PDB file of C-alpha atoms and ligand atoms in Angstrom:
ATOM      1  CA  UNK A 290      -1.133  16.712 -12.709  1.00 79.00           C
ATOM      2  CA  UNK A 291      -0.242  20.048 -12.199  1.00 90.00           C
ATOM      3  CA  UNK A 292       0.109  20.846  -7.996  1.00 95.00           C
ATOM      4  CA  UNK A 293      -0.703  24.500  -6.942  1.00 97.00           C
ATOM      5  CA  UNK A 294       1.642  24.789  -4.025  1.00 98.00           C
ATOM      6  CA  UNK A 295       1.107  28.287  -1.907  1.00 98.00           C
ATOM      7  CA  UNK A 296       4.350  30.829  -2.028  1.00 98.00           C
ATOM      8  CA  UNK A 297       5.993  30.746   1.321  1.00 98.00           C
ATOM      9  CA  UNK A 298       4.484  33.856   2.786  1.00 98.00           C
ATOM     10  CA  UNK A 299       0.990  33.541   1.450  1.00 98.00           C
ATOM     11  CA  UNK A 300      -1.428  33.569   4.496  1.00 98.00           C
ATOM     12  CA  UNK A 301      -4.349  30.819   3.203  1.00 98.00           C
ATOM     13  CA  UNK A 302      -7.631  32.147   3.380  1.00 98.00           C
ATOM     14  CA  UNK A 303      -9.406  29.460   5.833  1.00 98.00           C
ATOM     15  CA  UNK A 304      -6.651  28.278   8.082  1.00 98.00           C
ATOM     16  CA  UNK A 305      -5.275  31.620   8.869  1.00 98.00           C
ATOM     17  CA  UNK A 306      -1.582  31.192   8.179  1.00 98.00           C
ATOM     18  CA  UNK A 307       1.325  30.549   5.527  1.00 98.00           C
ATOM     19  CA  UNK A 308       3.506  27.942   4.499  1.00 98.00           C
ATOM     20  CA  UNK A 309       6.829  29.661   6.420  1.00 98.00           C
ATOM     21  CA  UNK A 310       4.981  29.086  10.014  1.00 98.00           C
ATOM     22  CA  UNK A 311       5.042  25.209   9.426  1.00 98.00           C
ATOM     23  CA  UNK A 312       9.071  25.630   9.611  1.00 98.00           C
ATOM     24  CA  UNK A 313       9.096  22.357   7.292  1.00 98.00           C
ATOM     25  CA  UNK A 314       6.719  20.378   9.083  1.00 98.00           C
ATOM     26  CA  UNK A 315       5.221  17.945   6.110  1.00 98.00           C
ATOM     27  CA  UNK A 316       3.020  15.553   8.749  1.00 98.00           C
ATOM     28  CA  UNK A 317      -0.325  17.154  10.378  1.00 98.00           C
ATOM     29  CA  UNK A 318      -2.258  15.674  13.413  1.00 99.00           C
ATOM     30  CA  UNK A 319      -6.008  16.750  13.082  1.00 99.00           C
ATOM     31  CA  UNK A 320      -8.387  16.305  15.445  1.00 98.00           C
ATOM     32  CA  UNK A 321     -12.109  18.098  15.297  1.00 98.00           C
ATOM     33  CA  UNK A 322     -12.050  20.047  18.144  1.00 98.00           C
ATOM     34  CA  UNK A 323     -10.231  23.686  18.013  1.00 98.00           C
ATOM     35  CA  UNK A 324     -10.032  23.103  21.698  1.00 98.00           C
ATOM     36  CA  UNK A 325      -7.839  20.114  22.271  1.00 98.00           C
ATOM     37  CA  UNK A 326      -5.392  21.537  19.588  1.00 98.00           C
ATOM     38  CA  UNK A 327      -3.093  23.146  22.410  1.00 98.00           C
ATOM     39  CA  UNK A 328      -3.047  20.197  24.962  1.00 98.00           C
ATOM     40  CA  UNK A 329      -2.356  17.966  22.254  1.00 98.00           C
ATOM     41  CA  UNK A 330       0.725  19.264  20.699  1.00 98.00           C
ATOM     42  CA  UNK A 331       1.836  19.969  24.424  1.00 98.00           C
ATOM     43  CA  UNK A 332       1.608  16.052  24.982  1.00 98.00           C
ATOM     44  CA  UNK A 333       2.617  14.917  22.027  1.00 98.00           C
ATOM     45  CA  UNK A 334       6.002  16.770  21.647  1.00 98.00           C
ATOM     46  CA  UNK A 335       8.537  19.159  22.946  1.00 98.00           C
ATOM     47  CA  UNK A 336       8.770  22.925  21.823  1.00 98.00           C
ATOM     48  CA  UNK A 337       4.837  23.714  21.097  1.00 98.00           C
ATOM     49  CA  UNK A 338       3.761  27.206  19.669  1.00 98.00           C
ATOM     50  CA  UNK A 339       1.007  28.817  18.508  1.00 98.00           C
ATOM     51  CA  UNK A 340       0.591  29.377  14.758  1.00 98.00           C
ATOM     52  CA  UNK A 341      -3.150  30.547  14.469  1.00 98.00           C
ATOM     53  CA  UNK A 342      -6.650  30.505  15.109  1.00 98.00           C
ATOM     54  CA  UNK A 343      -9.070  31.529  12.328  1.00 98.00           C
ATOM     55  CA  UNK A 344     -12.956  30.223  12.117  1.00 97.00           C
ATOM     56  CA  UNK A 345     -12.767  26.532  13.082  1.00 98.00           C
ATOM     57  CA  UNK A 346      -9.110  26.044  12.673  1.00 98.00           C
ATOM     58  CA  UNK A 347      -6.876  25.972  15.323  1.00 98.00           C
ATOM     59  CA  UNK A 348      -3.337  25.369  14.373  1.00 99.00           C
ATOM     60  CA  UNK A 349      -0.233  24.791  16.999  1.00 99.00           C
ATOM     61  CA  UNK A 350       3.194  23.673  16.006  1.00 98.00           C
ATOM     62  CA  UNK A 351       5.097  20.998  18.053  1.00 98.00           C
ATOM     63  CA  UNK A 352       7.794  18.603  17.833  1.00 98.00           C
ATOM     64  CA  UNK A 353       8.296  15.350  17.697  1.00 98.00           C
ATOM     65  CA  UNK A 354      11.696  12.981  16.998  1.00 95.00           C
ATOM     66  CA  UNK A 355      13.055  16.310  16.339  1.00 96.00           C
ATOM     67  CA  UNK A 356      10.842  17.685  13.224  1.00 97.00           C
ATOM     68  CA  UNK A 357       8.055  19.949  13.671  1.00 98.00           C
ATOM     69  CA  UNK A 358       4.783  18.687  13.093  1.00 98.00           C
ATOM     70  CA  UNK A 359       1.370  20.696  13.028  1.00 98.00           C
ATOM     71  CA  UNK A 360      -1.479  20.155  15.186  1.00 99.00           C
ATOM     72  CA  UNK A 361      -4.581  21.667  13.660  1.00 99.00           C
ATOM     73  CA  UNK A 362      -8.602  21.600  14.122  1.00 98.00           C
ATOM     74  CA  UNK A 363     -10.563  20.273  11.642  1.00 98.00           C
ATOM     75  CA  UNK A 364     -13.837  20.764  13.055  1.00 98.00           C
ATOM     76  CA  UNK A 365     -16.761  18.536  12.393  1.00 98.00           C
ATOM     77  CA  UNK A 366     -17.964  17.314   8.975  1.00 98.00           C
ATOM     78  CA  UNK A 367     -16.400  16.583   5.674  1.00 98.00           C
ATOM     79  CA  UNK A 368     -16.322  19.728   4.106  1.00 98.00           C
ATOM     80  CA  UNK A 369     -14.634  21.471   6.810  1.00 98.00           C
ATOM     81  CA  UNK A 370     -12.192  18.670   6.732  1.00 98.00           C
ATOM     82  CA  UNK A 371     -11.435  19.184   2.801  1.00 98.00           C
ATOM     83  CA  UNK A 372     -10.961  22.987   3.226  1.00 98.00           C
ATOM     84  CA  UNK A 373      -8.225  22.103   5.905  1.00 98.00           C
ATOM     85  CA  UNK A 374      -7.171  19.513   3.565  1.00 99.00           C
ATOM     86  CA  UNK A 375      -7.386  21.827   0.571  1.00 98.00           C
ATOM     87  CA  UNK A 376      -5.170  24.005   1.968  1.00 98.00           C
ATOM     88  CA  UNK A 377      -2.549  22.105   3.822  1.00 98.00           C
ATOM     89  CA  UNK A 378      -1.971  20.182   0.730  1.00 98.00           C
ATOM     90  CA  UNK A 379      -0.777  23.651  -0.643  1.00 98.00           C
ATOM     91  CA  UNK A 380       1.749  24.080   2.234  1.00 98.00           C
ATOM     92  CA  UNK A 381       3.288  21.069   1.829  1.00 98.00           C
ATOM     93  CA  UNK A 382       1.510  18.653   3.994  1.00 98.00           C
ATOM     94  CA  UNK A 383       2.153  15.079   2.650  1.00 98.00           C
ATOM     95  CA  UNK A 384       0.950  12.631   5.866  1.00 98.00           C
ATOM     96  CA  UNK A 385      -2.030  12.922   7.973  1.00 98.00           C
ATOM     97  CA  UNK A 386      -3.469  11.713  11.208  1.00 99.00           C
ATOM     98  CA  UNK A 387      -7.055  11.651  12.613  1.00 98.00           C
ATOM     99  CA  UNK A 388      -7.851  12.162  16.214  1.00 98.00           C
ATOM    100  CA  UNK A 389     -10.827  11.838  16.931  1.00 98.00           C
ATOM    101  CA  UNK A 390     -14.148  10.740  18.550  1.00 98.00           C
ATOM    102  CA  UNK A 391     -16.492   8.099  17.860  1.00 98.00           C
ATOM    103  CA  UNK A 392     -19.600   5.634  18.754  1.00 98.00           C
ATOM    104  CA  UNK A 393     -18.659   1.545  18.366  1.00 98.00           C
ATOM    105  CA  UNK A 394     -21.812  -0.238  17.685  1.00 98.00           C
ATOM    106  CA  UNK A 395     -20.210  -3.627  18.249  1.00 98.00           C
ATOM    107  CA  UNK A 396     -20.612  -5.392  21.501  1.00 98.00           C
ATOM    108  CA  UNK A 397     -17.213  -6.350  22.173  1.00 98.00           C
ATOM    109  CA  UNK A 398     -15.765  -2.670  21.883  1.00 98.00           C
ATOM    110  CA  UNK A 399     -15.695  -0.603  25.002  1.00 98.00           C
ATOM    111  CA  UNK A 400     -16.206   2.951  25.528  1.00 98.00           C
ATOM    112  CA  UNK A 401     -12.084   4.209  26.596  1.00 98.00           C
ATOM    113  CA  UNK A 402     -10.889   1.597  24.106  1.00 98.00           C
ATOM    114  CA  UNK A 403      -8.869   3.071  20.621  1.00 98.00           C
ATOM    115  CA  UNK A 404     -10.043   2.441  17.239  1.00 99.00           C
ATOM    116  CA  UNK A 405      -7.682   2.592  14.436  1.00 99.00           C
ATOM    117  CA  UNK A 406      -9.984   3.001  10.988  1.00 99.00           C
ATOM    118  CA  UNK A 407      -8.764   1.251   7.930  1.00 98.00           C
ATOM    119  CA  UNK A 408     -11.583   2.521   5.616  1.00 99.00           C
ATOM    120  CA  UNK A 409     -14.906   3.829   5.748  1.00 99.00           C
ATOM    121  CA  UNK A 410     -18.602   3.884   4.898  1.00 98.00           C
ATOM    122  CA  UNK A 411     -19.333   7.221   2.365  1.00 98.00           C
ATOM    123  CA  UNK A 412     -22.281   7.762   4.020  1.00 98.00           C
ATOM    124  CA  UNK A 413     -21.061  12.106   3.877  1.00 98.00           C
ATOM    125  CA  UNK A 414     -21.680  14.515   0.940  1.00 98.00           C
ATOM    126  CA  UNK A 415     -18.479  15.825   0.598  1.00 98.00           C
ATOM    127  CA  UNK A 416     -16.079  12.681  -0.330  1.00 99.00           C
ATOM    128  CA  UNK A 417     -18.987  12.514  -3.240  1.00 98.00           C
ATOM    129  CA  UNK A 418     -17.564  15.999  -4.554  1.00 98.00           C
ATOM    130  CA  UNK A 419     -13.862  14.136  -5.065  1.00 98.00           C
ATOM    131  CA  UNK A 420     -14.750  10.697  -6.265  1.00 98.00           C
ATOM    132  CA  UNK A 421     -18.250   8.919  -7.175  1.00 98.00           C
ATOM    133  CA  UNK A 422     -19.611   6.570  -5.110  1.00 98.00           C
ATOM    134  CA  UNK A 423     -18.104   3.150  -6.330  1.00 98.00           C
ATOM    135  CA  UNK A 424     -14.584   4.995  -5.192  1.00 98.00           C
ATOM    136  CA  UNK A 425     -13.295   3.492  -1.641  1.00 98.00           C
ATOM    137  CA  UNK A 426     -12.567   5.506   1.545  1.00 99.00           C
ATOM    138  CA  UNK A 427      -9.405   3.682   2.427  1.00 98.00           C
ATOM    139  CA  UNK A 428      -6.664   4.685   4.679  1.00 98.00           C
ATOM    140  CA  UNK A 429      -2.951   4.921   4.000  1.00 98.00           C
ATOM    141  CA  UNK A 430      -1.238   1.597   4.041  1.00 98.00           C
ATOM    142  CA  UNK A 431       1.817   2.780   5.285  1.00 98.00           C
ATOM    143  CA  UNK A 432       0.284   5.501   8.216  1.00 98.00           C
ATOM    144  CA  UNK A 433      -2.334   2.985   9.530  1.00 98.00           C
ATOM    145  CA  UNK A 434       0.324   0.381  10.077  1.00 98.00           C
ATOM    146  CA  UNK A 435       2.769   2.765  11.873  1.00 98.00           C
ATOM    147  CA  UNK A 436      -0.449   3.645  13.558  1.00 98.00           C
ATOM    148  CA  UNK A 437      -1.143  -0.048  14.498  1.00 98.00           C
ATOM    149  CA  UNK A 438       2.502  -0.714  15.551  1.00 98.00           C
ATOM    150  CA  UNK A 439       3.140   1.751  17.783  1.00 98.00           C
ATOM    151  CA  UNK A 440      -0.807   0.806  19.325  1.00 98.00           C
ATOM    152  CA  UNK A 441       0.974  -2.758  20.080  1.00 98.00           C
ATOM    153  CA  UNK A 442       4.351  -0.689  21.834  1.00 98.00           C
ATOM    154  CA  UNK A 443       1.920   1.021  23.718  1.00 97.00           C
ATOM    155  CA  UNK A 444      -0.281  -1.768  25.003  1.00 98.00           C
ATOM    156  CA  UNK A 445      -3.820   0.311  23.959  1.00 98.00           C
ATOM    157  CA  UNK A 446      -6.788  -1.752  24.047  1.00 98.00           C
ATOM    158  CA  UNK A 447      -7.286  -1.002  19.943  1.00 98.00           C
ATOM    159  CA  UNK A 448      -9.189  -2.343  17.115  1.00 99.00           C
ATOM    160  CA  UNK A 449      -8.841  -1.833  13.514  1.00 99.00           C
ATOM    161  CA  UNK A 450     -11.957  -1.559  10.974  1.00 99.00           C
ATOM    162  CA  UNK A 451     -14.379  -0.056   9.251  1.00 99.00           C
ATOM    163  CA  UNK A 452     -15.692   3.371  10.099  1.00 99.00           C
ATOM    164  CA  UNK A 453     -19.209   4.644   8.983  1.00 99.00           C
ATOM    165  CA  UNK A 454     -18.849   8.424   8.650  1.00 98.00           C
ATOM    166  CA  UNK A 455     -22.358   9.939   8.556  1.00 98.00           C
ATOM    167  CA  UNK A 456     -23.238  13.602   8.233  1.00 98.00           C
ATOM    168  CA  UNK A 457     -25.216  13.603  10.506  1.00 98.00           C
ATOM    169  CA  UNK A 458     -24.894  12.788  14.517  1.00 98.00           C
ATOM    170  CA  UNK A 459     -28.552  11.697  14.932  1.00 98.00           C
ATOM    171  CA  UNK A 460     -30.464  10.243  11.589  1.00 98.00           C
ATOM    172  CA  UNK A 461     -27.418   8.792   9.849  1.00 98.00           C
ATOM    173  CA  UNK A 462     -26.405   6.937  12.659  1.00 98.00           C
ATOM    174  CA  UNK A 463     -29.817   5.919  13.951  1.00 98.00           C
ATOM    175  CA  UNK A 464     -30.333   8.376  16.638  1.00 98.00           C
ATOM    176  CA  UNK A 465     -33.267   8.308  18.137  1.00 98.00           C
ATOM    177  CA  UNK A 466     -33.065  10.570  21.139  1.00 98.00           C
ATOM    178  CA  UNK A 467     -33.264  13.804  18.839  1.00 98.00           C
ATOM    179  CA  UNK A 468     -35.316  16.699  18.881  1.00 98.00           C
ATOM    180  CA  UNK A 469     -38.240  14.872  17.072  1.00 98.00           C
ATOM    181  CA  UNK A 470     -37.291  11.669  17.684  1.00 98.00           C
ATOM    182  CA  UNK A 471     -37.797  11.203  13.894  1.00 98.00           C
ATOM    183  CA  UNK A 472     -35.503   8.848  11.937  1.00 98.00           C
ATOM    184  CA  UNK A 473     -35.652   9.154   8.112  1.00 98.00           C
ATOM    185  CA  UNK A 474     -37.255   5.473   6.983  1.00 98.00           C
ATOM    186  CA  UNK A 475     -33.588   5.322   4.882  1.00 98.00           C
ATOM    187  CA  UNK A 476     -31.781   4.978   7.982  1.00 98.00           C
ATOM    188  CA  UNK A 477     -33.622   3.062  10.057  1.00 98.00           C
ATOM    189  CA  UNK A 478     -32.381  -0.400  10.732  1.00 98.00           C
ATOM    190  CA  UNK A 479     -29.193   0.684   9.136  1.00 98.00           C
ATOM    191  CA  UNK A 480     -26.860  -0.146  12.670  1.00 98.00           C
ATOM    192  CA  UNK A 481     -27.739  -3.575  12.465  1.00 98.00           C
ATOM    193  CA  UNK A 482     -26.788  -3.891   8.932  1.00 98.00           C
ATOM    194  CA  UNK A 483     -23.341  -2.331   9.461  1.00 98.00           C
ATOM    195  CA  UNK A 484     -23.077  -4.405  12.639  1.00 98.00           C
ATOM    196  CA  UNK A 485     -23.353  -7.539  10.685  1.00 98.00           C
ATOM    197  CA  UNK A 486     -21.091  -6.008   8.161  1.00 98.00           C
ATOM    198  CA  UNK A 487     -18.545  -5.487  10.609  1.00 98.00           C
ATOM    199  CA  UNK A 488     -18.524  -2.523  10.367  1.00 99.00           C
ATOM    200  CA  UNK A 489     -17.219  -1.175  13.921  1.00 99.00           C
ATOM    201  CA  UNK A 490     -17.874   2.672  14.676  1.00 99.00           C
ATOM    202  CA  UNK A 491     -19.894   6.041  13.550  1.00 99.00           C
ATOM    203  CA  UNK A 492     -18.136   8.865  13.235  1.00 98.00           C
ATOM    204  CA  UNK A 493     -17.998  12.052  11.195  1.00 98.00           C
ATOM    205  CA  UNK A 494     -15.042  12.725   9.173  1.00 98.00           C
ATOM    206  CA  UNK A 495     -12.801   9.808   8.076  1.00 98.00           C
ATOM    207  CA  UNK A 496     -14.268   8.823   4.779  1.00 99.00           C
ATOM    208  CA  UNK A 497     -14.292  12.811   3.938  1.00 99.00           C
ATOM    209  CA  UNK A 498     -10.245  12.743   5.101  1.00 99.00           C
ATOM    210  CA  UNK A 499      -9.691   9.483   2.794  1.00 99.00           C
ATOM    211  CA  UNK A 500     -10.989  10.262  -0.086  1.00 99.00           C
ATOM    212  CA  UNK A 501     -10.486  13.743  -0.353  1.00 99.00           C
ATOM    213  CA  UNK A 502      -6.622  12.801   1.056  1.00 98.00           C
ATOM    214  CA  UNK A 503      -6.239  10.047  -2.060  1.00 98.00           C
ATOM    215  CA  UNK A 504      -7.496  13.020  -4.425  1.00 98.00           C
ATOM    216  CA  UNK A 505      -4.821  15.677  -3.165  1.00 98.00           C
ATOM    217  CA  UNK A 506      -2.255  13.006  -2.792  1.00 98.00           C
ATOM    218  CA  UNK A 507      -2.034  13.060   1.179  1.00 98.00           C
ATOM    219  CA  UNK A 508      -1.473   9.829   2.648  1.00 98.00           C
ATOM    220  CA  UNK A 509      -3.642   9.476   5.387  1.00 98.00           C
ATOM    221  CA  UNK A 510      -4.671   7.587   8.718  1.00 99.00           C
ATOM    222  CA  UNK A 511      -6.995   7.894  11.530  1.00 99.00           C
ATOM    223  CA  UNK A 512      -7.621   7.074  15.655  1.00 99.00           C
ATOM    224  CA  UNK A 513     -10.724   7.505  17.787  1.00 98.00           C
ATOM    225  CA  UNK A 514     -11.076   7.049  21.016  1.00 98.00           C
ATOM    226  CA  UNK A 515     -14.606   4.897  21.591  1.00 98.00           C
ATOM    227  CA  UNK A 516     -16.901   7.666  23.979  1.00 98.00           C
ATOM    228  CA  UNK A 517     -20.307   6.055  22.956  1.00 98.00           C
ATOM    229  CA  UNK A 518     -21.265   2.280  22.960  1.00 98.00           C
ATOM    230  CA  UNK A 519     -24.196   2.063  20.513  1.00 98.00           C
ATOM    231  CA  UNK A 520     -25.130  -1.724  21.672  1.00 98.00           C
ATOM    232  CA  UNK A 521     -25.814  -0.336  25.385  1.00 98.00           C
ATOM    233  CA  UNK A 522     -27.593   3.797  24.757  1.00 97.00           C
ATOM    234  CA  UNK A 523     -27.095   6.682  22.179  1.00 98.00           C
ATOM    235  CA  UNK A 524     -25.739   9.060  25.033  1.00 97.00           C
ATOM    236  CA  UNK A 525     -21.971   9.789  25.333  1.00 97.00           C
ATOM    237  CA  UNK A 526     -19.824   8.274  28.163  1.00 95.00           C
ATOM    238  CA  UNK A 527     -18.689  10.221  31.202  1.00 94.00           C
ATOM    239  CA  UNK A 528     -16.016  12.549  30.417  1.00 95.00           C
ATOM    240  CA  UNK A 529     -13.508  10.002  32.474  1.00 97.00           C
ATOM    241  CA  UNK A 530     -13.305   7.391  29.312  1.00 97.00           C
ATOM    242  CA  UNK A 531     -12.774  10.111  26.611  1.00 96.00           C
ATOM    243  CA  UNK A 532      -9.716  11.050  28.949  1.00 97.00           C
ATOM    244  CA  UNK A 533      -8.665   7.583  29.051  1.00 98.00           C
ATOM    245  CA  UNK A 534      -8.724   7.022  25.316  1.00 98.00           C
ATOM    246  CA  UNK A 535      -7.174  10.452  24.651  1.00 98.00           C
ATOM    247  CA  UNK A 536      -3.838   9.083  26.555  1.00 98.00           C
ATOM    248  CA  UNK A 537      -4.236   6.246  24.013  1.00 98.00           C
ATOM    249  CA  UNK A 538      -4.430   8.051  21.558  1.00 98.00           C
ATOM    250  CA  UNK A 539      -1.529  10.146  21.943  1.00 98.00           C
ATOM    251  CA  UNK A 540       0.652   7.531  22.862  1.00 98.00           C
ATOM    252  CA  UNK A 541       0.029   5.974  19.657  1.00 98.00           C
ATOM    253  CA  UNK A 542      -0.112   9.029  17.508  1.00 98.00           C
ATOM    254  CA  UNK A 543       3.628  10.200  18.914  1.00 98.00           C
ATOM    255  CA  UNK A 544       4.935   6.660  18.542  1.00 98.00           C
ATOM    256  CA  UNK A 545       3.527   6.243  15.055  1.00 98.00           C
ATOM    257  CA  UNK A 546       4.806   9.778  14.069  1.00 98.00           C
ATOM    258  CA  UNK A 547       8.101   8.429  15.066  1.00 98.00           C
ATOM    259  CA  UNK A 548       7.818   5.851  12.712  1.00 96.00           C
ATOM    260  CA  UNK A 549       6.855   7.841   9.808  1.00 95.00           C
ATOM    261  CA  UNK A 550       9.874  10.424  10.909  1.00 91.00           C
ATOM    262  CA  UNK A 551      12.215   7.671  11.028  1.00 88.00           C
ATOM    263  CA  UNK A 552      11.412   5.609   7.574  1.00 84.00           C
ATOM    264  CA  UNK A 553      11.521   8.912   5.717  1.00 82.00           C
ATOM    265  CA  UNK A 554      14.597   9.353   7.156  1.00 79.00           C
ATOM    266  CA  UNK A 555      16.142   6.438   5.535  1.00 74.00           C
TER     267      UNK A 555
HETATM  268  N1  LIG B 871     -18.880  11.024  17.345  1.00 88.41           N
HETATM  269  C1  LIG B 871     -19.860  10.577  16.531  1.00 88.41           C
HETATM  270  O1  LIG B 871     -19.973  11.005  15.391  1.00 88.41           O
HETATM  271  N2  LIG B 871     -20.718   9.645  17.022  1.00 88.41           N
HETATM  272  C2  LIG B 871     -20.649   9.170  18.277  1.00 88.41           C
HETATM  273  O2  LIG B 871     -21.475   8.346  18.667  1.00 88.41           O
HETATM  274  C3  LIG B 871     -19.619   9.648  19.108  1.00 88.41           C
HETATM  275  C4  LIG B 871     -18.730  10.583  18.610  1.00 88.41           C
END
């Protein structure tokens, strides 16, 4: 298949900025939120700039095990995930790592704990644009086991699973405590079927990153840190566990990173 790779200086339309400012960097650590871009490739490595910020992408460059690696916003939803996607696969990205929130709706998973997502529910619209519905949203092999690894260096509390990855904060994962308090009859009683599934969290983006990462050829991989225990209320936790599962979190991103740096290396 024929791979339409950007020229070095071309600035891409959505992300704001051109092959040349990733200096190399071929791995990309993604969480939603434009604003934890910065403190994020502060903590994770040594040597972080600023590359851009355009619409929902915000994109930093750090290092880590001495390669540069981007940091950059996805914002929330699948299809601004497979725009990113879209266009870091042009630049060169080959690796990718999730960071980001979620809801666990099992009992024995605790809002500050990490979970590491090994696959996910298609419950989204946009993984359906890359691959019909009997296609799996599965994670890279070889990133979610660096990912797992360097969870067990790290001591995180962690758990690895299946993700659900609704459009939708309130209906498609059961919400009740919306604006109309209105579920769609479709999705109601739908937690307790994924519950007995096994299923373990709700989130909004993974099975758009898998699938649409297996299309482009990105291997990909993906960490959230638990802020909302579904078993117990549909509110999110105070801000104290999200900080607690964000150090998680970038322990294990840096020390799988590492990892990945170091096998490639080989
Ligand atoms: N993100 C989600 O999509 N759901 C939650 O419950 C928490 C974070």
């Amino acid at each position: 298949m024929e791979k339409h790779y950007a020229s070095e200086n071309e600035v891409l339309y959505h992300v704001g900025f051109s092959r040349a400012d990733l200096k190399g960097a071929t791995i990309a650590v993604l969480p939603g939120d434009p604003g934890r871009v910065e403190p994020l490739a502060r903590q994770l490595g040594v040597e972080p700039s600023f590359i851009a910020c355009h619409r929902e992408y915000t994109s930093w460059l750090t290092h880590i095990a001495g390669r540069p690696v981007l940091v950059c916003s996805t914002g929330m939803g699948g299809p601004s995930v497979a725009i990113c996607l879209e266009e870091l696969a042009r630049m060169g990205i080959t690796q990718v790592i999730r960071v980001g929130t979620t809801g666990t709706i099992q009992e024995y998973i605790n809002p500050g704990e990490v979970i590491i997502n090994k696959a996910s529910v298609r419950l989204d619209g946009t993984s359906h644009h890359y691959a019909p519905a009997s296609f799996p949203a599965v994670a890279s092999f070889t990133v979610t086991g660096a990912l797992v690894e360097a969870a067990k260096d790290c001591r995180a509390p962690y758990h690895v699973g299946i993700a659900v990855s609704s459009d939708t904060f309130w209906p498609g994962q059961e919400r009740y405590d919306s604006f109309t308090g209105y579920v769609p009859k479709a999705f109601q009683g739908t937690m307790v079927e994924w519950q007995r599934l096994g299923a373990l969290n709700y989130e909004m983006e993974t099975s758009a990153l898998f699938v649409t990462c297996q299309a482009l050829g990105i291997k990909a991989g993906a960490v959230c840190g638990v802020v909302a225990k579904r078993t117990e209320g549909e509110g999110i936790v105070p801000k104290e566990k999200y900080d607690q599962a964000l150090q998680y979190q970038i322990a294990i991103v840096r020390g799988a990173i590492e990892h990945l740096e170091k096998v490639a290396s080989i």
